[in-house]
Short mmCIF file of C-alpha atoms in Angstrom, two decimals:
data_model
loop_
_atom_site.label_atom_id
_atom_site.label_comp_id
_atom_site.label_asym_id
_atom_site.label_seq_id
_atom_site.Cartn_x
_atom_site.Cartn_y
_atom_site.Cartn_z
CA UNK A 1 -18.72 8.91 17.13
CA UNK A 2 -16.86 11.59 15.17
CA UNK A 3 -16.94 13.92 18.19
CA UNK A 4 -15.56 11.15 20.43
CA UNK A 5 -12.79 10.44 17.91
CA UNK A 6 -11.80 14.11 17.83
CA UNK A 7 -11.68 14.23 21.65
CA UNK A 8 -9.56 11.08 21.76
CA UNK A 9 -7.09 12.49 19.24
CA UNK A 10 -6.75 15.84 21.02
CA UNK A 11 -6.26 14.10 24.37
CA UNK A 12 -3.75 11.63 22.93
CA UNK A 13 -1.74 14.37 21.25
CA UNK A 14 -1.53 16.23 24.55
CA UNK A 15 -0.40 13.09 26.39
CA UNK A 16 2.30 12.29 23.85
CA UNK A 17 4.60 15.10 24.97
CA UNK A 18 6.70 12.48 26.73
CA UNK A 19 7.22 10.52 23.50
CA UNK A 20 8.35 13.73 21.83
CA UNK A 21 10.98 14.14 24.53
CA UNK A 22 12.47 10.72 23.84
CA UNK A 23 15.44 10.62 21.52
CA UNK A 24 14.58 9.75 17.94
CA UNK A 25 16.89 6.74 18.07
CA UNK A 26 15.09 5.37 21.15
CA UNK A 27 11.70 5.58 19.45
CA UNK A 28 12.99 3.98 16.26
CA UNK A 29 14.56 1.10 18.19
CA UNK A 30 11.17 0.33 19.76
CA UNK A 31 9.58 0.22 16.33
CA UNK A 32 12.36 -2.03 15.04
CA UNK A 33 11.94 -4.43 17.96
CA UNK A 34 8.17 -4.54 17.44
CA UNK A 35 8.62 -5.45 13.76
CA UNK A 36 11.34 -8.02 14.39
CA UNK A 37 9.15 -9.83 16.93
CA UNK A 38 6.43 -10.13 14.32
CA UNK A 39 8.72 -11.55 11.65
CA UNK A 40 10.76 -14.06 13.65
CA UNK A 41 9.49 -14.07 17.23
CA UNK A 42 6.28 -16.02 16.69
CA UNK A 43 2.74 -14.66 16.55
CA UNK A 44 -0.10 -15.13 19.02
CA UNK A 45 -3.03 -17.49 18.48
CA UNK A 46 -5.22 -14.60 17.32
CA UNK A 47 -3.18 -14.34 14.12
CA UNK A 48 -4.68 -17.60 12.85
CA UNK A 49 -7.32 -15.33 11.28
CA UNK A 50 -4.55 -14.02 8.99
CA UNK A 51 -3.44 -17.46 7.83
CA UNK A 52 -4.35 -16.48 4.25
CA UNK A 53 -2.32 -13.26 4.54
CA UNK A 54 1.20 -14.58 5.08
CA UNK A 55 2.75 -12.72 2.12
CA UNK A 56 1.07 -9.56 3.35
CA UNK A 57 2.51 -9.97 6.85
CA UNK A 58 6.00 -10.44 5.41
CA UNK A 59 5.63 -7.45 3.08
CA UNK A 60 4.23 -5.10 5.74
CA UNK A 61 7.03 -5.93 8.16
CA UNK A 62 9.90 -6.03 5.63
CA UNK A 63 8.87 -2.74 4.01
CA UNK A 64 8.51 -1.02 7.38
CA UNK A 65 11.91 -2.35 8.42
CA UNK A 66 13.47 -1.00 5.22
CA UNK A 67 12.05 2.45 5.93
CA UNK A 68 13.53 2.30 9.44
CA UNK A 69 16.94 1.16 8.17
CA UNK A 70 16.82 -2.45 9.37
CA UNK A 71 18.82 -4.93 7.29
CA UNK A 72 18.22 -8.67 7.62
CA UNK A 73 21.01 -11.22 7.75
CA UNK A 74 21.57 -13.53 4.78
CA UNK A 75 19.93 -16.39 6.69
CA UNK A 76 16.90 -14.30 7.70
CA UNK A 77 16.47 -13.07 4.13
CA UNK A 78 16.55 -16.63 2.79
CA UNK A 79 13.92 -17.74 5.31
CA UNK A 80 11.59 -15.03 4.03
CA UNK A 81 12.29 -15.84 0.37
CA UNK A 82 11.70 -19.58 0.93
CA UNK A 83 8.38 -18.91 2.65
CA UNK A 84 7.17 -16.66 -0.14
CA UNK A 85 8.24 -18.96 -2.99
CA UNK A 86 6.48 -21.87 -1.26
CA UNK A 87 3.25 -19.85 -1.74
CA UNK A 88 3.58 -19.69 -5.56
CA UNK A 89 1.98 -22.29 -7.79
CA UNK A 90 0.97 -19.93 -10.66
CA UNK A 91 0.08 -16.75 -8.87
CA UNK A 92 0.80 -16.61 -5.15
CA UNK A 93 -1.66 -17.84 -2.56
CA UNK A 94 -2.13 -16.42 0.91
CA UNK A 95 -0.18 -19.39 2.24
CA UNK A 96 1.32 -22.69 1.04
CA UNK A 97 -1.08 -24.68 -1.17
CA UNK A 98 -3.70 -21.92 -1.04
CA UNK A 99 -5.57 -20.60 -4.07
CA UNK A 100 -3.70 -18.14 -6.28
CA UNK A 101 -4.99 -14.62 -5.67
CA UNK A 102 -3.91 -11.23 -7.00
CA UNK A 103 -3.67 -9.56 -3.57
CA UNK A 104 -1.11 -11.92 -1.96
CA UNK A 105 0.64 -12.11 -5.35
CA UNK A 106 1.18 -8.36 -5.19
CA UNK A 107 2.36 -8.56 -1.57
CA UNK A 108 4.73 -11.46 -2.27
CA UNK A 109 6.34 -9.80 -5.30
CA UNK A 110 6.80 -6.50 -3.45
CA UNK A 111 8.39 -8.36 -0.53
CA UNK A 112 10.75 -10.27 -2.84
CA UNK A 113 11.79 -7.00 -4.47
CA UNK A 114 12.47 -5.44 -1.08
CA UNK A 115 14.48 -8.54 -0.12
CA UNK A 116 16.57 -8.19 -3.29
CA UNK A 117 15.32 -11.43 -4.91
CA UNK A 118 12.82 -10.57 -7.66
CA UNK A 119 14.41 -13.29 -9.80
CA UNK A 120 12.90 -15.90 -7.48
CA UNK A 121 9.46 -15.33 -9.07
CA UNK A 122 8.38 -17.81 -11.75
CA UNK A 123 7.40 -15.11 -14.24
CA UNK A 124 6.03 -17.36 -16.96
CA UNK A 125 3.69 -19.16 -14.54
CA UNK A 126 2.66 -15.80 -13.12
CA UNK A 127 1.90 -14.40 -16.57
CA UNK A 128 -0.35 -17.35 -17.37
CA UNK A 129 -2.23 -16.73 -14.12
CA UNK A 130 -2.75 -13.09 -15.09
CA UNK A 131 -4.20 -14.16 -18.43
CA UNK A 132 -6.64 -16.44 -16.62
CA UNK A 133 -7.95 -13.59 -14.44
CA UNK A 134 -8.18 -11.06 -17.27
CA UNK A 135 -11.83 -10.12 -17.85
CA UNK A 136 -12.15 -9.31 -21.56
CA UNK A 137 -15.66 -7.93 -21.24
CA UNK A 138 -14.65 -5.08 -18.94
CA UNK A 139 -10.88 -4.79 -19.45
CA UNK A 140 -10.25 -5.27 -15.72
CA UNK A 141 -8.95 -8.25 -13.76
CA UNK A 142 -10.52 -10.69 -11.33
CA UNK A 143 -8.84 -11.11 -7.96
CA UNK A 144 -8.79 -14.87 -8.51
CA UNK A 145 -10.20 -17.34 -11.01
CA UNK A 146 -14.00 -16.88 -10.99
CA UNK A 147 -13.61 -14.04 -8.47
CA UNK A 148 -14.85 -10.46 -8.54
CA UNK A 149 -13.54 -7.87 -10.99
CA UNK A 150 -12.45 -4.63 -9.36
CA UNK A 151 -9.82 -1.91 -9.26
CA UNK A 152 -7.74 -3.78 -6.66
CA UNK A 153 -7.28 -6.81 -8.89
CA UNK A 154 -6.58 -4.56 -11.84
CA UNK A 155 -3.95 -2.47 -10.06
CA UNK A 156 -2.19 -5.45 -8.49
CA UNK A 157 -1.81 -7.17 -11.87
CA UNK A 158 -0.59 -4.04 -13.66
CA UNK A 159 1.84 -3.19 -10.83
CA UNK A 160 3.31 -6.70 -10.64
CA UNK A 161 3.51 -7.06 -14.43
CA UNK A 162 5.36 -3.74 -14.56
CA UNK A 163 7.82 -4.79 -11.85
CA UNK A 164 8.38 -8.15 -13.56
CA UNK A 165 8.90 -6.52 -16.99
CA UNK A 166 6.00 -8.38 -18.62
CA UNK A 167 3.46 -5.64 -19.15
CA UNK A 168 2.17 -6.75 -22.55
CA UNK A 169 -0.72 -5.52 -24.70
CA UNK A 170 -2.57 -8.73 -23.77
CA UNK A 171 -2.70 -7.46 -20.20
CA UNK A 172 -3.16 -3.74 -20.76
CA UNK A 173 -5.94 -3.81 -23.37
CA UNK A 174 -9.06 -2.12 -21.99
CA UNK A 175 -7.52 -1.45 -18.56
CA UNK A 176 -7.48 2.36 -18.69
CA UNK A 177 -11.10 2.45 -19.88
CA UNK A 178 -12.19 0.11 -17.09
CA UNK A 179 -10.38 2.15 -14.43
CA UNK A 180 -11.91 5.42 -15.65
CA UNK A 181 -15.37 3.83 -15.50
CA UNK A 182 -14.88 3.42 -11.73
CA UNK A 183 -14.60 7.17 -11.06
CA UNK A 184 -17.64 8.28 -9.05
CA UNK A 185 -19.63 11.50 -9.21
CA UNK A 186 -17.61 12.64 -6.16
CA UNK A 187 -14.33 12.61 -8.10
CA UNK A 188 -12.68 9.70 -6.30
CA UNK A 189 -12.76 6.09 -7.47
CA UNK A 190 -14.80 3.16 -6.23
CA UNK A 191 -13.93 -0.50 -6.43
CA UNK A 192 -16.13 -1.00 -9.47
CA UNK A 193 -18.39 1.14 -11.68
CA UNK A 194 -21.15 2.81 -9.67
CA UNK A 195 -19.55 2.29 -6.25
CA UNK A 196 -18.79 4.92 -3.60
CA UNK A 197 -15.40 6.62 -3.82
CA UNK A 198 -12.83 5.11 -1.43
CA UNK A 199 -9.23 6.03 -0.63
CA UNK A 200 -7.71 2.61 -1.25
CA UNK A 201 -9.49 2.14 -4.57
CA UNK A 202 -8.61 5.70 -5.56
CA UNK A 203 -4.92 5.00 -5.05
CA UNK A 204 -5.23 1.78 -7.07
CA UNK A 205 -6.96 3.59 -9.92
CA UNK A 206 -4.60 6.57 -10.06
CA UNK A 207 -1.48 4.39 -9.75
CA UNK A 208 -2.72 2.14 -12.56
CA UNK A 209 -3.26 5.08 -14.87
CA UNK A 210 0.18 6.45 -14.02
CA UNK A 211 1.83 3.07 -14.68
CA UNK A 212 0.14 2.97 -18.08
CA UNK A 213 1.02 6.61 -18.76
CA UNK A 214 -2.68 7.31 -19.28
CA UNK A 215 -4.38 10.64 -18.49
CA UNK A 216 -6.53 11.09 -15.39
CA UNK A 217 -10.04 12.46 -15.96
CA UNK A 218 -11.76 15.15 -13.88
CA UNK A 219 -8.56 16.03 -12.04
CA UNK A 220 -10.11 19.01 -10.20
CA UNK A 221 -12.95 16.86 -8.83
CA UNK A 222 -10.49 14.15 -7.82
CA UNK A 223 -8.14 16.56 -6.08
CA UNK A 224 -11.05 18.21 -4.28
CA UNK A 225 -12.35 14.86 -3.07
CA UNK A 226 -8.91 13.80 -1.83
CA UNK A 227 -8.26 17.08 -0.01
CA UNK A 228 -11.62 16.91 1.74
CA UNK A 229 -10.68 13.56 3.24
CA UNK A 230 -8.12 15.29 5.52
CA UNK A 231 -9.81 15.84 8.87
CA UNK A 232 -9.86 19.39 10.22
CA UNK A 233 -9.31 18.53 13.90
CA UNK A 234 -7.30 15.30 13.78
CA UNK A 235 -5.09 16.18 10.80
CA UNK A 236 -5.11 12.63 9.38
CA UNK A 237 -7.14 11.29 6.47
CA UNK A 238 -10.40 9.39 6.42
CA UNK A 239 -10.98 6.74 3.77
CA UNK A 240 -14.49 7.72 2.70
CA UNK A 241 -16.96 10.54 3.23
CA UNK A 242 -18.39 10.58 6.78
CA UNK A 243 -15.93 8.00 8.11
CA UNK A 244 -13.45 8.29 10.98
CA UNK A 245 -9.77 9.13 10.60
CA UNK A 246 -7.41 6.20 9.93
CA UNK A 247 -3.62 6.50 9.70
CA UNK A 248 -3.27 4.04 6.81
CA UNK A 249 -4.81 6.69 4.54
CA UNK A 250 -1.70 8.76 5.12
CA UNK A 251 -0.41 6.61 2.29
CA UNK A 252 -3.53 5.74 0.27
CA UNK A 253 -4.88 9.30 0.08
CA UNK A 254 -1.55 11.08 0.44
CA UNK A 255 0.06 9.05 -2.33
CA UNK A 256 -2.92 9.50 -4.65
CA UNK A 257 -2.58 13.26 -4.17
CA UNK A 258 1.11 13.12 -5.04
CA UNK A 259 0.47 11.03 -8.16
CA UNK A 260 -2.22 13.45 -9.32
CA UNK A 261 0.19 16.37 -8.80
CA UNK A 262 2.92 14.55 -10.72
CA UNK A 263 0.50 13.87 -13.58
CA UNK A 264 0.10 17.64 -13.86
CA UNK A 265 3.87 18.20 -13.63
CA UNK A 266 3.46 19.89 -10.24
CA UNK A 267 6.28 18.30 -8.28
CA UNK A 268 6.82 20.86 -5.53
CA UNK A 269 3.28 21.45 -4.29
CA UNK A 270 0.78 19.48 -2.26
CA UNK A 271 -2.80 20.63 -1.67
CA UNK A 272 -3.08 18.91 1.72
CA UNK A 273 -1.64 20.08 5.07
CA UNK A 274 1.53 17.99 5.57
CA UNK A 275 2.32 19.44 9.01
CA UNK A 276 -1.08 18.43 10.37
CA UNK A 277 -0.72 14.94 8.91
CA UNK A 278 2.73 14.46 10.44
CA UNK A 279 1.39 15.55 13.84
CA UNK A 280 -1.42 12.99 13.61
CA UNK A 281 1.04 10.25 12.70
CA UNK A 282 3.57 11.06 15.43
CA UNK A 283 1.28 12.10 18.27
CA UNK A 284 -1.93 10.10 17.72
CA UNK A 285 -0.85 7.00 15.82
CA UNK A 286 2.59 6.25 17.24
CA UNK A 287 2.65 3.78 20.13
CA UNK A 288 5.20 4.31 22.88
CA UNK A 289 5.66 0.51 23.00
CA UNK A 290 6.51 0.32 19.30
CA UNK A 291 4.46 0.23 16.13
CA UNK A 292 1.71 2.47 14.80
CA UNK A 293 -2.06 2.20 15.13
CA UNK A 294 -5.18 3.25 13.28
CA UNK A 295 -6.22 5.82 15.90
CA UNK A 296 -5.60 6.41 19.65
CA UNK A 297 -8.27 3.95 20.82
CA UNK A 298 -6.80 0.98 18.91
CA UNK A 299 -3.68 -1.18 19.20
CA UNK A 300 -0.65 -1.08 16.89
CA UNK A 301 -0.44 -3.59 14.05
CA UNK A 302 1.86 -4.34 11.13
CA UNK A 303 -0.51 -3.12 8.41
CA UNK A 304 -0.88 0.36 9.88
CA UNK A 305 2.82 0.53 10.76
CA UNK A 306 3.74 -0.17 7.13
CA UNK A 307 1.41 2.36 5.53
CA UNK A 308 1.95 4.95 8.24
CA UNK A 309 5.71 4.95 7.64
CA UNK A 310 5.13 5.05 3.88
CA UNK A 311 2.84 8.05 4.30
CA UNK A 312 5.44 9.74 6.47
CA UNK A 313 8.07 9.25 3.77
CA UNK A 314 5.76 10.93 1.25
CA UNK A 315 5.82 14.11 3.32
CA UNK A 316 9.37 14.75 2.07
CA UNK A 317 9.85 16.52 -1.22
CA UNK A 318 9.83 14.03 -4.15
CA UNK A 319 13.61 14.15 -4.61
CA UNK A 320 14.15 13.11 -0.98
CA UNK A 321 11.51 10.38 -0.87
CA UNK A 322 12.83 6.85 -0.61
CA UNK A 323 9.75 5.00 -1.84
CA UNK A 324 8.42 4.56 -5.35
CA UNK A 325 4.85 5.87 -4.94
CA UNK A 326 3.24 3.64 -7.59
CA UNK A 327 4.62 0.46 -5.99
CA UNK A 328 5.31 1.38 -2.34
CA UNK A 329 8.73 -0.21 -2.21
CA UNK A 330 12.08 1.55 -1.93
CA UNK A 331 13.11 3.14 -5.21
CA UNK A 332 16.46 1.39 -5.06
CA UNK A 333 14.68 -1.98 -4.89
CA UNK A 334 12.61 -1.55 -8.04
CA UNK A 335 14.11 -4.30 -10.21
CA UNK A 336 15.50 -4.06 -13.73
CA UNK A 337 14.69 -7.51 -15.06
CA UNK A 338 15.41 -8.70 -18.57
CA UNK A 339 12.35 -9.46 -20.72
CA UNK A 340 11.00 -12.98 -20.48
CA UNK A 341 9.84 -15.12 -23.40
CA UNK A 342 6.13 -14.86 -22.68
CA UNK A 343 4.00 -17.21 -24.77
#
């Protein structure tokens, strides 16, 4: 399977010469049209499987549009805000009247920040939800009431609480210790203590520690594990040991590497091969019809388009990057909210 994937990537890169000849503006317009269709043009019947991911769909598309320079009209912005707020009844659910869950809460808050309306969040109700999913025994957070405790839930709560200016000691107590307990023998982080290291969980763990201004343990092992996830032939990253390349890890692994470097005050160096990663993104992941895909044998989707463009932005030097790496929204859209009277 790995050999077939390598062959597909090499063949796709060779066939993409025509895309490279297109003007940059032409390619970008195709991506913009693809994203706009997803937000306002109606989705096919197959998307019913993502009914519990509505805030995610809005975030993926809005964030990708921001990176491509698309600005919504006042009416379009309000439609998005209204849809997201209709999903909040403590935390945010994956859709109206759905159970509050940390993952769509994170997506909804990021989307509202990108839309310029972080004040639309009911912060006091959200804080009470976070207290309900706090797991005092471990220090981590459940993804929903009576749900599993893992690094995803923990990161999403800490990230949202930081954005909403309500990161209190009630929330942060025990968090750094829990996150460190999820670091595997490989150097990366798993979803929970004792689990296999994974790129998405590693980003969540490292970003959480950075948000809390806490040190990262076994930095050399972590950096080594991250660097070894970049594939020698394809140039992109895999998510776990012995897995295939996937363009979304351009962000998850690439951003974790940047955050580790920043933690060591190394702002101008990256241990991965940026040129090889950019080639994978542009020649193997980019669709000539618009959007980005996991790998050449798959179809473009909004998730991979979002994280692919974020990963591409990270290939600039830190001063030129537009995104905040710990949140994955534009730096200019990170809100400065006044403190709330949390009880």
